[in-house]
PDB file of C-alpha atoms in Angstrom:
ATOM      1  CA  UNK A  25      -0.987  -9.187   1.361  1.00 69.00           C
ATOM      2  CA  UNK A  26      -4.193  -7.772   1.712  1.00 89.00           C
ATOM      3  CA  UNK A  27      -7.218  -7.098  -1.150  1.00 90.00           C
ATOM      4  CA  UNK A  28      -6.420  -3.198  -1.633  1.00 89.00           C
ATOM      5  CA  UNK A  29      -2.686  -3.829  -1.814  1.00 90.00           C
ATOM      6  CA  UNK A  30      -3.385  -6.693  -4.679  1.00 91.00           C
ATOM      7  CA  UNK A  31      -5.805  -4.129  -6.459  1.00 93.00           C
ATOM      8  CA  UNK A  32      -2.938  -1.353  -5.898  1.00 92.00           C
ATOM      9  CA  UNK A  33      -0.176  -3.096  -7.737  1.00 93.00           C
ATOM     10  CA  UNK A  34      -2.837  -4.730 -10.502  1.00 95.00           C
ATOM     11  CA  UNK A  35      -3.476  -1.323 -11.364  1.00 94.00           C
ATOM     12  CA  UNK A  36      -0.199   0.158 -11.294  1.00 94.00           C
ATOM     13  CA  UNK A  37       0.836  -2.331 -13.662  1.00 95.00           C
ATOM     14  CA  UNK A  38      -1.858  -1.589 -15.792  1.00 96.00           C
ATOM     15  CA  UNK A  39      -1.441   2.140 -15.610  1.00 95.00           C
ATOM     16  CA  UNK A  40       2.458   1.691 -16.189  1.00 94.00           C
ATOM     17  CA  UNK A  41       1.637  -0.792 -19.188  1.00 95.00           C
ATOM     18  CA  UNK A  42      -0.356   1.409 -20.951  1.00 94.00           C
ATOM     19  CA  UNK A  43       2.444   4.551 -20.813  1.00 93.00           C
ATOM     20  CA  UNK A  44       4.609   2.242 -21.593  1.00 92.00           C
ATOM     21  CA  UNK A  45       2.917   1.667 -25.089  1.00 92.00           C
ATOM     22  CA  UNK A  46       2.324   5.760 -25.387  1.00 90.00           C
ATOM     23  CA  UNK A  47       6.018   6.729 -24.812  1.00 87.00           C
ATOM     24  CA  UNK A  48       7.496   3.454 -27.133  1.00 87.00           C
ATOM     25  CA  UNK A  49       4.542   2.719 -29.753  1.00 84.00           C
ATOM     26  CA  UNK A  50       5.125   3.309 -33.217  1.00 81.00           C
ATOM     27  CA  UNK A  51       1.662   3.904 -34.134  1.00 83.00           C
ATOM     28  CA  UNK A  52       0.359   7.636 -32.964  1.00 82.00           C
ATOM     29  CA  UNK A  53      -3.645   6.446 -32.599  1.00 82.00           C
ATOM     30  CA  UNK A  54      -2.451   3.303 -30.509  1.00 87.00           C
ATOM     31  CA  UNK A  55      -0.568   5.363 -28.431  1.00 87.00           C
ATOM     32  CA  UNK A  56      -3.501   8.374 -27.670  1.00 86.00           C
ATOM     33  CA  UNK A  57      -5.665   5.200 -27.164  1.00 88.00           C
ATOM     34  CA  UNK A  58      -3.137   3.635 -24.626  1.00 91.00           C
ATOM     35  CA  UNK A  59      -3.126   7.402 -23.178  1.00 90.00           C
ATOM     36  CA  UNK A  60      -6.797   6.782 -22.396  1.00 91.00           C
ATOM     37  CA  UNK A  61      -5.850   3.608 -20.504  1.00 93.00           C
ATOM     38  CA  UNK A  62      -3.283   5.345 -18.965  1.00 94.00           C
ATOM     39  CA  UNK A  63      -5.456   8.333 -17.528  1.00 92.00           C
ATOM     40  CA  UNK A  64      -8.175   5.751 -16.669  1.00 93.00           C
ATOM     41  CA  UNK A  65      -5.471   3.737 -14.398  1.00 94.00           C
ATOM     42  CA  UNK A  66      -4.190   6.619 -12.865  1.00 94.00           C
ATOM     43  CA  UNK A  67      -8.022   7.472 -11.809  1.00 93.00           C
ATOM     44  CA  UNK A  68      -8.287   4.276 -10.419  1.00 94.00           C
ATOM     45  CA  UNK A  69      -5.458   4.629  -8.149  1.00 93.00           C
ATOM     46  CA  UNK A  70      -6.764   8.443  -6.968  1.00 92.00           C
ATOM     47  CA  UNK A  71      -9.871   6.280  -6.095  1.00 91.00           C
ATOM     48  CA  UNK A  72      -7.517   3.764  -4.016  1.00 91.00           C
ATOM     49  CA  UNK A  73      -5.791   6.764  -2.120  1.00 88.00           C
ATOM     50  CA  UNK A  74      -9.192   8.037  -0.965  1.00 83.00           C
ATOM     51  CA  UNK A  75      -9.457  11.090  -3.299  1.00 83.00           C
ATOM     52  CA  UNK A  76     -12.453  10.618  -5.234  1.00 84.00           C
ATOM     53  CA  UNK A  77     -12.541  14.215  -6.290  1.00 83.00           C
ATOM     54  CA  UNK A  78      -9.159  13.879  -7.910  1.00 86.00           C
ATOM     55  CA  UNK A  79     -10.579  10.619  -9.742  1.00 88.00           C
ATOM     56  CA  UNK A  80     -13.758  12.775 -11.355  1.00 87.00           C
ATOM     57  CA  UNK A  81     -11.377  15.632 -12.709  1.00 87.00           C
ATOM     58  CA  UNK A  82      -8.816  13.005 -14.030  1.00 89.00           C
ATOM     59  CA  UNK A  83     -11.753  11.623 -15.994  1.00 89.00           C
ATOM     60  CA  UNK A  84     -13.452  14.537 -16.845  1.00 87.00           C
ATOM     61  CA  UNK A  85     -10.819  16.764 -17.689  1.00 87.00           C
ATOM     62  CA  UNK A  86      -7.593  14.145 -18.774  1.00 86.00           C
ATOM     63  CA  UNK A  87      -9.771  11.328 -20.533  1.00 85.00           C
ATOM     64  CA  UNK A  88     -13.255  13.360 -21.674  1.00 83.00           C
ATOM     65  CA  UNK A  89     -10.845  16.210 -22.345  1.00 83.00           C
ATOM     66  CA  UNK A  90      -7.797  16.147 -23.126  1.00 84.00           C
ATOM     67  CA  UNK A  91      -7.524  13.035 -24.938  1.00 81.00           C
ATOM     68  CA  UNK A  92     -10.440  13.254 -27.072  1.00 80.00           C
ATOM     69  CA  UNK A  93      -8.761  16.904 -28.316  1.00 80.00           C
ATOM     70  CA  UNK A  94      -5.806  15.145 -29.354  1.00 82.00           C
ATOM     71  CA  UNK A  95      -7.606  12.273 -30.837  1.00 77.00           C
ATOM     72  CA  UNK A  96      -9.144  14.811 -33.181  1.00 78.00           C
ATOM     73  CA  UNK A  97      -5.965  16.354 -33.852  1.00 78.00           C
ATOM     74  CA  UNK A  98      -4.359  13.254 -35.008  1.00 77.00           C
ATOM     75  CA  UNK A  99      -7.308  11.919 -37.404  1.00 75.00           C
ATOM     76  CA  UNK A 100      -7.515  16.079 -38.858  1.00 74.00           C
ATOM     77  CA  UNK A 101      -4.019  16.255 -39.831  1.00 74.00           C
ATOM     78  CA  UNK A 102      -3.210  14.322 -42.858  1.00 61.00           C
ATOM     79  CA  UNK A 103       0.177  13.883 -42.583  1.00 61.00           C
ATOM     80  CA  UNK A 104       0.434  11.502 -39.603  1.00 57.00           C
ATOM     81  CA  UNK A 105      -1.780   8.971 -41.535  1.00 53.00           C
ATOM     82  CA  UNK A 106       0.585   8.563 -44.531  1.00 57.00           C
ATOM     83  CA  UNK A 107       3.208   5.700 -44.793  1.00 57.00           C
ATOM     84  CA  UNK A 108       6.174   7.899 -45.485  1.00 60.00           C
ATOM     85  CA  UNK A 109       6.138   9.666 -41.938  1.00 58.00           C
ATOM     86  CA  UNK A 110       9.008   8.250 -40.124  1.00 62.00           C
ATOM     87  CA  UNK A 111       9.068   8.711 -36.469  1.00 62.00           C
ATOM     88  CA  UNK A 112      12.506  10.224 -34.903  1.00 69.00           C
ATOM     89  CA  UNK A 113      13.603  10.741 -31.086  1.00 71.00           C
ATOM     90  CA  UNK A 114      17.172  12.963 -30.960  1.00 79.00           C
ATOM     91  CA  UNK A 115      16.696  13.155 -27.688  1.00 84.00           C
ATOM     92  CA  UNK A 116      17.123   9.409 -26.419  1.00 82.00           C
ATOM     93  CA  UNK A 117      20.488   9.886 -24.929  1.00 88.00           C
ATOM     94  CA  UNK A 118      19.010  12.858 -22.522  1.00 91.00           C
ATOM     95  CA  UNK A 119      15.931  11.057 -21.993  1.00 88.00           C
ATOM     96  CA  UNK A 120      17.764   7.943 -20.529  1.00 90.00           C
ATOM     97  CA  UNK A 121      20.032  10.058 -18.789  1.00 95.00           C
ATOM     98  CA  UNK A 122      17.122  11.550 -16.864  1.00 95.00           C
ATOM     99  CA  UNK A 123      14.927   8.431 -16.379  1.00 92.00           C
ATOM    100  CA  UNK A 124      18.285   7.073 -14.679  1.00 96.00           C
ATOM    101  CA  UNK A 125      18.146   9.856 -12.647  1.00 96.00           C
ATOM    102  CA  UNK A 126      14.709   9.484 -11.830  1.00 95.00           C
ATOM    103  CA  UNK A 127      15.314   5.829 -11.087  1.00 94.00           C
ATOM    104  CA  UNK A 128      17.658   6.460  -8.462  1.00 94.00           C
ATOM    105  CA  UNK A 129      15.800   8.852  -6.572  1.00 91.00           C
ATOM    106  CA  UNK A 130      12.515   6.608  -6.282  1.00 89.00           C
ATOM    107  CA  UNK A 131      15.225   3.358  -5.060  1.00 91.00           C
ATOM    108  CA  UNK A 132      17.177   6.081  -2.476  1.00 89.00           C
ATOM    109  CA  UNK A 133      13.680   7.214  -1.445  1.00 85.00           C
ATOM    110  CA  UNK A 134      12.166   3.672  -1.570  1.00 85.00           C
ATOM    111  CA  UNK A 135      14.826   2.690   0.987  1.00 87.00           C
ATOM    112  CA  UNK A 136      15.395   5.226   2.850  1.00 85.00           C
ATOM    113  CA  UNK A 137      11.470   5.177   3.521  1.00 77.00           C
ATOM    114  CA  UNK A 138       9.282   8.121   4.960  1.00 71.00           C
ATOM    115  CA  UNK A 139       8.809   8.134   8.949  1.00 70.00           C
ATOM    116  CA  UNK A 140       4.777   7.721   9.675  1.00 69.00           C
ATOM    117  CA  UNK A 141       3.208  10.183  11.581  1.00 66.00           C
ATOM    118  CA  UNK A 142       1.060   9.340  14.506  1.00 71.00           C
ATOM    119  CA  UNK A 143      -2.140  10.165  13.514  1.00 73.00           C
ATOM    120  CA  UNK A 144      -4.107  10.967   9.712  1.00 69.00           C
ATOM    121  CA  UNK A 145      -3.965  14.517  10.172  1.00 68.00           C
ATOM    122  CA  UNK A 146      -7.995  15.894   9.174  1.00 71.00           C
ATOM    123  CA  UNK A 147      -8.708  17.321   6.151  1.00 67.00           C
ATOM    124  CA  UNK A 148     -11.263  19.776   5.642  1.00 70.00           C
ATOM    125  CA  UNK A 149     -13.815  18.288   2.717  1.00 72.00           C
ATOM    126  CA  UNK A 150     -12.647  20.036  -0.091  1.00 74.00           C
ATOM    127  CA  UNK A 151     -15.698  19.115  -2.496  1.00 75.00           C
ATOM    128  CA  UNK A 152     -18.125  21.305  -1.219  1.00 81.00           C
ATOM    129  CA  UNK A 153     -16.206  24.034  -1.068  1.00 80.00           C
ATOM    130  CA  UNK A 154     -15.058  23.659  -4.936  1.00 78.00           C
ATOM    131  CA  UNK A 155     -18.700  22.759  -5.999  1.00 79.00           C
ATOM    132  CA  UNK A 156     -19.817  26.180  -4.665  1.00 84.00           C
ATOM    133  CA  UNK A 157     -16.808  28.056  -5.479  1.00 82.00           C
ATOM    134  CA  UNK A 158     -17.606  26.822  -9.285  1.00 80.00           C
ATOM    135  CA  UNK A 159     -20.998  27.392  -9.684  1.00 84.00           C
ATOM    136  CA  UNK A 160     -21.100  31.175  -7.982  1.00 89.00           C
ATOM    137  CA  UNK A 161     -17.534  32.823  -7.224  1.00 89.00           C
ATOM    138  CA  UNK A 162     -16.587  31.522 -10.502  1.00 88.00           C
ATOM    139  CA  UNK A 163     -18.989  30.460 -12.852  1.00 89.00           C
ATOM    140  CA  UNK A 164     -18.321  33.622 -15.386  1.00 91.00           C
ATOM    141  CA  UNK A 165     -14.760  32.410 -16.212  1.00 89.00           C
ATOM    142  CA  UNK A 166     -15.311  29.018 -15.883  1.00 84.00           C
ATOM    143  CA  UNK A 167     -18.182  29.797 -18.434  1.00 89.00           C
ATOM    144  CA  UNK A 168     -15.816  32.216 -20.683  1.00 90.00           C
ATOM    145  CA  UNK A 169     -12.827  29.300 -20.807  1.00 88.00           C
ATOM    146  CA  UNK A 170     -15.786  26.626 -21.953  1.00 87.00           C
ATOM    147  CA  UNK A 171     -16.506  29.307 -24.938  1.00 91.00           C
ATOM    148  CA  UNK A 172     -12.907  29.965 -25.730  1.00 91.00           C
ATOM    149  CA  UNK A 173     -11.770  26.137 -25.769  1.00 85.00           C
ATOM    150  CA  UNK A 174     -15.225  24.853 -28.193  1.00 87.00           C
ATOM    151  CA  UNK A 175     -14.817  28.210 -30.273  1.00 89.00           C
ATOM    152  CA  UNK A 176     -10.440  26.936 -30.666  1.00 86.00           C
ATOM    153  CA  UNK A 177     -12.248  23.494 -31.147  1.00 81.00           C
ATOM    154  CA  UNK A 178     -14.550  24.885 -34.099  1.00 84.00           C
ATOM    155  CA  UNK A 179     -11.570  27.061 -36.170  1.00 84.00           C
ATOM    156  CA  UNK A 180      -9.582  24.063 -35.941  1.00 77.00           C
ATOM    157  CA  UNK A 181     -11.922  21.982 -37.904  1.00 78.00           C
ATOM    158  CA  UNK A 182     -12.477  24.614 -39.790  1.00 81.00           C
ATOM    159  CA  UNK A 183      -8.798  25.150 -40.469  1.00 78.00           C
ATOM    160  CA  UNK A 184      -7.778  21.558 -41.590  1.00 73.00           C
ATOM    161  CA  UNK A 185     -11.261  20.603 -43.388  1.00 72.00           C
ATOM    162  CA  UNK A 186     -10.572  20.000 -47.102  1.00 66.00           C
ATOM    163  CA  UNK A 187     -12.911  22.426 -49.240  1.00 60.00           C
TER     164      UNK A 187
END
């Protein structure tokens, strides 16, 4: 077993750990918190498969993003923070039902394997070309969708303050 392999399956552990506790905690902050993990794991493994851009936006956009939105969510809403909440899944049969299902894909697949190709095939370097593409073809609505999601950001504080 080499290094990279032993890194590989520390961090998939890790990374399927932490979803574990979002998809079966009790508690809601735990669980965004354990999304965090979760996001930072899978970032980990983009880094591992040699896709370093993928890594930056997981981080950026999942973890600096995404999470910290719903984080905020959770501690404006006063509701999820009282004792009397009770949590309730009606959908447990389905969901089990479909993780089967997704279980015995991955073992068909697993076994069955993929055939290896001969060579890596060359990829053209996609980072560049993104960078640029961002900061000239693109910079106006990348710029508009930045207002849009802190001026959502703003009326939703200003929505569920307490005057």
């Amino acid at each position: 077993m080499t290094i990279k392999l032993g890194i590989f399956y520390i961090l998939a552990a890790f990374t399927v750990w932490a979803a574990a506790v979002v998809v079966l905690g009790k508690n809601i902050v735990r669980a965004a918190v354990a999304l965090i993990f979760s996001f930072c794991g899978m970032a980990a493994l983009y880094v591992l498969l040699d896709a370093e851009f993928l890594a930056a936006v997981q981080v950026l956009i999942y973890v600096g993003g995404i999470t910290i939105l719903l984080l905020f969510a959770i501690m404006l809403t006063s509701r999820i923070a009282s004792a009397t909440t009770r949590v309730i899944n009606d959908q447990v049969v389905l969901s089990a039902i479909a993780a089967a299902g997704l279980l015995v894909g991955l073992i068909y697949a697993a076994m069955r394997g993929i055939p290896a190709l001969s060579s890596a095939p060359r990829l053209p370097e996609t980072t560049p070309f993104l960078g640029r593409a961002l900061l000239t073809t693109y910079v106006l609505p990348f710029e508009v969708v930045s207002i849009l999601l802190l001026a959502g950001m703003v009326g939703a504080i200003i929505l569920a303050r307490k005057d």
